[in-house]
Short mmCIF file of C-alpha atoms in Angstrom, two decimals:
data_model
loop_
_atom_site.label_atom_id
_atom_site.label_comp_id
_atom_site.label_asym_id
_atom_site.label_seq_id
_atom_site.Cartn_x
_atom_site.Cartn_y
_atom_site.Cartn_z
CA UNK A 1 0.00 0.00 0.00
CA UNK A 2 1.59 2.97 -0.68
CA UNK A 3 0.56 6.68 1.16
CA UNK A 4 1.88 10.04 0.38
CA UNK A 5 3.64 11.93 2.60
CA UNK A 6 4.25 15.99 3.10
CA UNK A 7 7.60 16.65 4.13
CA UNK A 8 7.54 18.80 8.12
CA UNK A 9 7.88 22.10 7.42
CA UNK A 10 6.54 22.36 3.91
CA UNK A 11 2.91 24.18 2.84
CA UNK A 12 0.03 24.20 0.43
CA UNK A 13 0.67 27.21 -1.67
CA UNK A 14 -2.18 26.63 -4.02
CA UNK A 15 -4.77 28.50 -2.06
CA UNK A 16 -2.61 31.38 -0.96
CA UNK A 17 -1.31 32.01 -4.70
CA UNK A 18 -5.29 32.62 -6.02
CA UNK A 19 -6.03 34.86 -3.13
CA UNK A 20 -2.92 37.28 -3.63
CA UNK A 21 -4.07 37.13 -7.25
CA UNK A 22 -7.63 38.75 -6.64
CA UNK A 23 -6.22 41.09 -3.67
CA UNK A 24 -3.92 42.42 -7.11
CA UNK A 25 -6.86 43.00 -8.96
CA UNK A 26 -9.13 44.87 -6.26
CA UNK A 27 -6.24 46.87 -6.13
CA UNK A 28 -5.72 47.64 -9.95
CA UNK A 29 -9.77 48.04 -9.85
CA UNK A 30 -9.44 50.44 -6.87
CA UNK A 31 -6.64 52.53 -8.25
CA UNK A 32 -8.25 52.75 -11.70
CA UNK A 33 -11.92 53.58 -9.98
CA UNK A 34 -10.18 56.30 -7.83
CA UNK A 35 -8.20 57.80 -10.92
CA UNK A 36 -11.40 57.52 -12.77
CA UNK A 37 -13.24 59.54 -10.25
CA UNK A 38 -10.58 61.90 -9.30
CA UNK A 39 -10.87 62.54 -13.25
CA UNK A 40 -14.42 63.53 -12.82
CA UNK A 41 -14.61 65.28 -9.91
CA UNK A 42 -11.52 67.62 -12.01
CA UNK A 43 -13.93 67.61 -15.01
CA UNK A 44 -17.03 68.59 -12.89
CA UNK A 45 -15.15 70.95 -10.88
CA UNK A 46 -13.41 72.66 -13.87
CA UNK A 47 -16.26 72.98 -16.25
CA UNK A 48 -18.59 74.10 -13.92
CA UNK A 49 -16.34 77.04 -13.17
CA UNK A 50 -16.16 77.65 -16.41
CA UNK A 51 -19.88 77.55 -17.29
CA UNK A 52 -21.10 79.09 -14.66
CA UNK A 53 -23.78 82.18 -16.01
CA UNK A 54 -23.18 80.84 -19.19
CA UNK A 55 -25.16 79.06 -21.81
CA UNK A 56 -24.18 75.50 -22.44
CA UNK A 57 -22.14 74.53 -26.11
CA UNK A 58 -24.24 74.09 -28.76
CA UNK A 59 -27.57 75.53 -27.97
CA UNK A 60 -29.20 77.71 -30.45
CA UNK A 61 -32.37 79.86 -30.74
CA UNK A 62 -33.83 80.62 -34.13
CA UNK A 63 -30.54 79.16 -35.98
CA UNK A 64 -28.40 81.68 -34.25
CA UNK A 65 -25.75 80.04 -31.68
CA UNK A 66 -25.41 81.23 -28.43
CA UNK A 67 -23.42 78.52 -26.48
CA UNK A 68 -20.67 79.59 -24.29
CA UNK A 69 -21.83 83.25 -24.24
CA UNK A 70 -23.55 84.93 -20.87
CA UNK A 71 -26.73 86.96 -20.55
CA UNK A 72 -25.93 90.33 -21.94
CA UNK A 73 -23.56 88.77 -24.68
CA UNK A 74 -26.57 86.37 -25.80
CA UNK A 75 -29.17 88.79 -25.68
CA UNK A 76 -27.77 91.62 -27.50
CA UNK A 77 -27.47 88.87 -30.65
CA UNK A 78 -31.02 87.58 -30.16
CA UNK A 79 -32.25 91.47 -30.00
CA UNK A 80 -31.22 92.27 -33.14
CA UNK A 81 -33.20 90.32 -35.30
CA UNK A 82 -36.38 91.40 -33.77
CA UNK A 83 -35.98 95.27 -35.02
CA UNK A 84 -36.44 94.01 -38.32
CA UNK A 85 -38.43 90.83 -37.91
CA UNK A 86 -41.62 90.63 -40.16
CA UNK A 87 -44.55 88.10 -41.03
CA UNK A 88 -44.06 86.96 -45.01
CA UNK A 89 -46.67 85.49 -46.61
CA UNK A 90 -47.57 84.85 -50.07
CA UNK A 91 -51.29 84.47 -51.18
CA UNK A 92 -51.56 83.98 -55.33
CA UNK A 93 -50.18 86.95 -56.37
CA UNK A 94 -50.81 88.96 -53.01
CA UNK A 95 -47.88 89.54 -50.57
CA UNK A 96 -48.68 90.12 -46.69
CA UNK A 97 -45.49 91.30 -45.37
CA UNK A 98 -46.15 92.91 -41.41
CA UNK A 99 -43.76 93.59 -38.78
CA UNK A 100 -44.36 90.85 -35.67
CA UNK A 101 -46.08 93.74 -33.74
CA UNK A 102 -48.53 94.40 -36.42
CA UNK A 103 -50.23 90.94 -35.82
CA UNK A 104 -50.18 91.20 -31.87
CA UNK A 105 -46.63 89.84 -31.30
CA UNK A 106 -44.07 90.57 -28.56
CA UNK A 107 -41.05 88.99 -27.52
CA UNK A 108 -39.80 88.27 -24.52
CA UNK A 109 -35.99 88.21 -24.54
CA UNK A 110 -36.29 87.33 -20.63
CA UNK A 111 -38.10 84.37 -21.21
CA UNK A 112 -36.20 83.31 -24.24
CA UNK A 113 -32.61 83.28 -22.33
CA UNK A 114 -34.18 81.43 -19.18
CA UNK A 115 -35.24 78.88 -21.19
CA UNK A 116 -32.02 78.66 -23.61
CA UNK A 117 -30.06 78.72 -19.53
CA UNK A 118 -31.80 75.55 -18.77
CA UNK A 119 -31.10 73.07 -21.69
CA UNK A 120 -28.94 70.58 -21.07
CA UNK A 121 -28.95 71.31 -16.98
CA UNK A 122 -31.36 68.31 -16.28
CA UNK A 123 -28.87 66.59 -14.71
CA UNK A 124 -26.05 67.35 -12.32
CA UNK A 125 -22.82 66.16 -13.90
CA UNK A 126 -21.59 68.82 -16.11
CA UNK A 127 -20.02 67.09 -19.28
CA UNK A 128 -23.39 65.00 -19.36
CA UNK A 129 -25.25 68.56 -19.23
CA UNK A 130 -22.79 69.47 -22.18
CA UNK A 131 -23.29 66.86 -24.19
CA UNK A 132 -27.78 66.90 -23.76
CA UNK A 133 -26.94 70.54 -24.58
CA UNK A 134 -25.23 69.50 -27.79
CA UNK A 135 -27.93 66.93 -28.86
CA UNK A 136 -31.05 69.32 -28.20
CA UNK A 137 -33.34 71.14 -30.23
CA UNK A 138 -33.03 74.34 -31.06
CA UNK A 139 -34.85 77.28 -28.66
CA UNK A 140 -37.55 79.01 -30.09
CA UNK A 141 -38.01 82.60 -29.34
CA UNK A 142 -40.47 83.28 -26.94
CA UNK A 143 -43.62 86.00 -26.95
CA UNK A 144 -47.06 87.34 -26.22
CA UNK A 145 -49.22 86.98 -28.86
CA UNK A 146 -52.50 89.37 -28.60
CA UNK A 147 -55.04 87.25 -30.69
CA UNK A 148 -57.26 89.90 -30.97
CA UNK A 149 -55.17 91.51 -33.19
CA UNK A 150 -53.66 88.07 -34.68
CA UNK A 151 -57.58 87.24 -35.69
CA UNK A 152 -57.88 90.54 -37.45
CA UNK A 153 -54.91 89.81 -39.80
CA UNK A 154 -55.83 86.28 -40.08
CA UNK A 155 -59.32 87.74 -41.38
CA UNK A 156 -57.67 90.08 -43.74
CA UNK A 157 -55.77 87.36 -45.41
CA UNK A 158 -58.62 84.77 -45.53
CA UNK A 159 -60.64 87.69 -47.40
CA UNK A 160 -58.21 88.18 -49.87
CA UNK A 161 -57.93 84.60 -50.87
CA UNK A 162 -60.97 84.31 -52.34
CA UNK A 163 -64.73 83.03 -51.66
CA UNK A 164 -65.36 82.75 -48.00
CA UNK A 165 -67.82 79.99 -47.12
CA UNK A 166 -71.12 80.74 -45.51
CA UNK A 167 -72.82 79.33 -42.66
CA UNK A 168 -76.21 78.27 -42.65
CA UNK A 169 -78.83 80.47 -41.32
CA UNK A 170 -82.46 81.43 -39.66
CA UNK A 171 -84.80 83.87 -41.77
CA UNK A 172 -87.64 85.00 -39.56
CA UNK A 173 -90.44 86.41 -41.94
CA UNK A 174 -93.79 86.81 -41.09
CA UNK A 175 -93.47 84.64 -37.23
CA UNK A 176 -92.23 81.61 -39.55
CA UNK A 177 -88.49 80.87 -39.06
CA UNK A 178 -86.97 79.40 -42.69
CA UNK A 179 -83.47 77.67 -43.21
CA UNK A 180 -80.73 79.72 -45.34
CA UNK A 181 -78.77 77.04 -46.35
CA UNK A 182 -74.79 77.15 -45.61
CA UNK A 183 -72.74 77.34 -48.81
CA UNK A 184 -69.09 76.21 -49.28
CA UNK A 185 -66.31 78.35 -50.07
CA UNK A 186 -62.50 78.42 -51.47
CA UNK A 187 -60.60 80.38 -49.99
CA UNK A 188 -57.34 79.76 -46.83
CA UNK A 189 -58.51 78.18 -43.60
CA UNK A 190 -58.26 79.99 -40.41
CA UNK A 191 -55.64 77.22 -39.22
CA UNK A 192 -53.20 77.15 -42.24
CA UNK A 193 -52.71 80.65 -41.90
CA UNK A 194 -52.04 80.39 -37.96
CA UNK A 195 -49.98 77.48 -38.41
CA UNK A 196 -47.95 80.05 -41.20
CA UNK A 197 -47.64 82.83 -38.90
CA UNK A 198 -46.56 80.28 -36.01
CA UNK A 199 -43.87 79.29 -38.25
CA UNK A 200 -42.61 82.71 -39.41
CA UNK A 201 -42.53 83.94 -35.32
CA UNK A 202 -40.49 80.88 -33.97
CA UNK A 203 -37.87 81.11 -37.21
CA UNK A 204 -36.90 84.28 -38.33
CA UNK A 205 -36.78 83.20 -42.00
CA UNK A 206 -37.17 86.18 -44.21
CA UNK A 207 -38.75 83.54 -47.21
CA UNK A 208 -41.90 83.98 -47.67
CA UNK A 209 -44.38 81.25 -46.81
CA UNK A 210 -47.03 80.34 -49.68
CA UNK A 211 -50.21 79.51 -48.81
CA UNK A 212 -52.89 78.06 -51.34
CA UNK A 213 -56.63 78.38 -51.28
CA UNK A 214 -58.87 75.00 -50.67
CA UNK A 215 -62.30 74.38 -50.87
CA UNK A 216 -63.37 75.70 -47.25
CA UNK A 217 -66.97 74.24 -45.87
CA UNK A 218 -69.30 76.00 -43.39
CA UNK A 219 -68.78 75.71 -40.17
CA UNK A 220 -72.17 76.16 -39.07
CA UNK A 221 -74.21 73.50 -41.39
CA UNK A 222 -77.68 72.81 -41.90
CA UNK A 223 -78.24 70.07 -39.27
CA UNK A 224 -76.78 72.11 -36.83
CA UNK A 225 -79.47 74.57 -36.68
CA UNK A 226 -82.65 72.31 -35.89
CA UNK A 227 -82.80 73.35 -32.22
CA UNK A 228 -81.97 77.00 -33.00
CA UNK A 229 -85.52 76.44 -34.94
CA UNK A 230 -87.51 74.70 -32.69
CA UNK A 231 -86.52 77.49 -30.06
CA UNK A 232 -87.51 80.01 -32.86
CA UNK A 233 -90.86 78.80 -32.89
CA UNK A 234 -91.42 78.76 -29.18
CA UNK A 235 -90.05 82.45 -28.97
CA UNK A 236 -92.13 83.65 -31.40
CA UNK A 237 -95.61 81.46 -29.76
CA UNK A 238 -95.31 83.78 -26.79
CA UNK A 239 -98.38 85.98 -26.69
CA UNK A 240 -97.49 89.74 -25.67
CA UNK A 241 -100.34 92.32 -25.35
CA UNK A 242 -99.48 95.73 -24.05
CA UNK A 243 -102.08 98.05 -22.71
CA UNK A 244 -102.09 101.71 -22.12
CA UNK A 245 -104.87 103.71 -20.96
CA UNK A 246 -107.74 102.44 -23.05
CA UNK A 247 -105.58 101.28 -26.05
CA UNK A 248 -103.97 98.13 -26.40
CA UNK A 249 -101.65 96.92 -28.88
CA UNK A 250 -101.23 92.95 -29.97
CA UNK A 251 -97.84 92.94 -32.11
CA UNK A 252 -98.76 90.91 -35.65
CA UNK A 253 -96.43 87.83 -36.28
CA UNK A 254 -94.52 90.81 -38.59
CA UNK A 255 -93.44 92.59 -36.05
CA UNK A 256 -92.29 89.76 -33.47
CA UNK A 257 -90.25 88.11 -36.10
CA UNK A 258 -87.88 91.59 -35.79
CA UNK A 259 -86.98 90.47 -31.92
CA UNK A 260 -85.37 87.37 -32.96
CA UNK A 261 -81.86 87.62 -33.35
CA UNK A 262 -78.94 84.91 -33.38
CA UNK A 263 -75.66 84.47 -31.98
CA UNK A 264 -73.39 81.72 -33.14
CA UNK A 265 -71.98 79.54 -30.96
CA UNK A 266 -67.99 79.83 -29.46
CA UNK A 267 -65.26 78.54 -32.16
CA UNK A 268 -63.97 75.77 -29.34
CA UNK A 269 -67.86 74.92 -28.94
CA UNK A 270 -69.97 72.79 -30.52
CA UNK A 271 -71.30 74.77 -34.14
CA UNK A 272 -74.65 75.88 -33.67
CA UNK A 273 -76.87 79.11 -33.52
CA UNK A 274 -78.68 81.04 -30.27
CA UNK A 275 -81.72 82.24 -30.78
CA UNK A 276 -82.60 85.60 -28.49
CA UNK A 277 -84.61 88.15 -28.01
CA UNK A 278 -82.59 91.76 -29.80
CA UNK A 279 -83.45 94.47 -27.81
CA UNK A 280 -83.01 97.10 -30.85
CA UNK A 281 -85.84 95.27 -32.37
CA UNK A 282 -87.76 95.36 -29.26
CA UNK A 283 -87.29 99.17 -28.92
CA UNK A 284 -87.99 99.58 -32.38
CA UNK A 285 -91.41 98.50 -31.41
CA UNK A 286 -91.84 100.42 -28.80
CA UNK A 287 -91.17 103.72 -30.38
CA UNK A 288 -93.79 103.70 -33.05
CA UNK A 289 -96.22 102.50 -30.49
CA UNK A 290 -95.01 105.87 -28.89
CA UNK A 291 -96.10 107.31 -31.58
CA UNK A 292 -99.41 106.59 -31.30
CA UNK A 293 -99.89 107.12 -27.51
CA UNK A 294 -97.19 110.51 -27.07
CA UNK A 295 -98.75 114.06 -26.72
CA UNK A 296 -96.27 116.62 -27.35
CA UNK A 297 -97.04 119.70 -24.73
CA UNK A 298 -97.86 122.87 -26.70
CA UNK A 299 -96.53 125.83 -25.34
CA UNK A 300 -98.83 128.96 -24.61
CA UNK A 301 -98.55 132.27 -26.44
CA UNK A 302 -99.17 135.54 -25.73
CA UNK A 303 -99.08 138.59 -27.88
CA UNK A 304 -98.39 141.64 -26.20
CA UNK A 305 -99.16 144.87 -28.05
CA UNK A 306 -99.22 148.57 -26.41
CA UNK A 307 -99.70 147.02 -22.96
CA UNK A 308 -102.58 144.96 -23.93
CA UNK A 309 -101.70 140.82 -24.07
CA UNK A 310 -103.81 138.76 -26.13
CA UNK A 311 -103.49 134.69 -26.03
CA UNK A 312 -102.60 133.69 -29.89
CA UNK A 313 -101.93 130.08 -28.68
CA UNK A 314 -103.61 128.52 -25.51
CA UNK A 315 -101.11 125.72 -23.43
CA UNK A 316 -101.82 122.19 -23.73
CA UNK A 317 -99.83 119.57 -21.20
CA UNK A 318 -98.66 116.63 -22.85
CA UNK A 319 -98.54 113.10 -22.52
#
């Protein structure tokens, strides 16, 4: 039988050589870790000394670069392009060419540079904020728009384009409401031309945009007045006498068909038409029933001659 024997004194070294081996390499891992991070903290630390209260590289608004400059450098290049900034459209062989203030618009450099400040600062290591800032969009300009006066210039261009469409309508003749039918048109829709003038605010392109006429249909149609008529009827059904003194008046279906006046409904609500009562009409009414009831006061007169007064005109009150 034959058995091994270990010489006294001697060791396993099999088990000691694999643990020195992974000691070396949490060491290499550690020093490369800790060179690694030293490397960023120097990176964070550096660049955001040197981008502090400035905008981060390669953000642009309205095609014009402004990464890398501060607040007064980037807003005296953004503020010249809005002395001579103008809407451009093109209509057939009509051109609409407005300054941005003409259609209700006003920028806001303010706005516009604390939004350009924040791109890329979503996060809170620096090169990463760099490099977001390098992928992103560019920043539109921003502004006020007054749509009062956008919706007037809107209008203006829509007429020009050619045949407006028309919405259907109530005629009241006689006490009997009758349909007007709606008609299409051809001519630019309300929302091309906004989308247009969108486009012309947020780029600062000097071409002009063209816009073509389509067939346009009513936005008020036929079967969305059936209610509006129905509430005609019952407006008009109202009996109304009016007595004054010993005379009374009974208005003739005629005359109660010029109370009835419409409203259309909101653009963001559902088409339709509100029937009311118009108070011109109503007054209307009332004055030539005036007429027939009002006594003018006549004034006396007296004729004085040589100290002797004769009555040429005896007073009446009025009514």
């Amino acid at each position: 039988m034959l058995v091994a024997s270990v010489p006294v004194g001697s060791t396993d070294t099999r088990a000691n050589t694999g643990a020195t081996t992974l000691d070396g390499w949490y060491r290499v891992a550690f020093i490369v870790l800790s060179g690694l991070g030293f490397i960023a903290l120097a990176l964070q630390l550096g660049l955001s000394a040197g981008m502090a209260g400035r905008i981060m590289p390669g953000v642009s608004v309205a095609g014009m670069a402004i990464g890398g400059m501060d607040r007064v450098e980037a807003r005296q290049l953004l503020a010249k392009p809005l002395q001579q900034h103008t809407v451009n459209l093109a209509v057939g062989t009509t051109t609409y060419k407005v300054s941005s203030r003409d259609i209700g618009a006003v920028y806001d450099l303010d706005a516009t540079l604390d939004q350009a400040f924040l791109v890329g600062r979503d996060t809170a290591f620096v090169p990463l904020q760099i490099m977001h800032a390098i992928k992103s969009q560019p920043v539109a300009y921003s502004y006020q728009l007054n749509r009062q006066a956008e919706a007037a210039f809107i209008e203006k261009v829509i007429t020009g384009s050619g045949q407006a469409p028309v919405d259907a309508a109530i005629i009241v003749n006689d006490g009997v409401p009758t349909v007007q039918p709606d008609v299409d048109g051809r001519s630019l829709s309300k929302k091309a031309v906004r989308q247009a003038i969108a486009a012309q605010l947020d780029s600062f392109s000097s071409r002009a945009i063209r816009l073509e006429p389509s067939i346009q249909h009513a936005r008020i149609r036929v079967a969305n007045i059936q209610m509006a008529i129905e509430q005609t009827k019952q407006l008009l059904a109202v009996p109304v006498t009016i007595t004054y003194l010993d005379k009374t008046f009974i208005p003739t279906p005629a005359q109660k068909s010029q109370w009835i006046s419409f409203q259309k409904s909101a653009e963001e609500e559902t088409p339709a038409l509100i029937p009311g009562i118009s108070k011109d009409g109503v007054k209307n009414y009332l004055q030539s029933l005036a007429v027939q009831i009002n006594v003018n006061p006549v004034n006396r007169k007296i004729n004085v001659q040589n100290g002797d007064s004769q009555e040429t005109q005896a007073g009446k009150d009025g009514l």
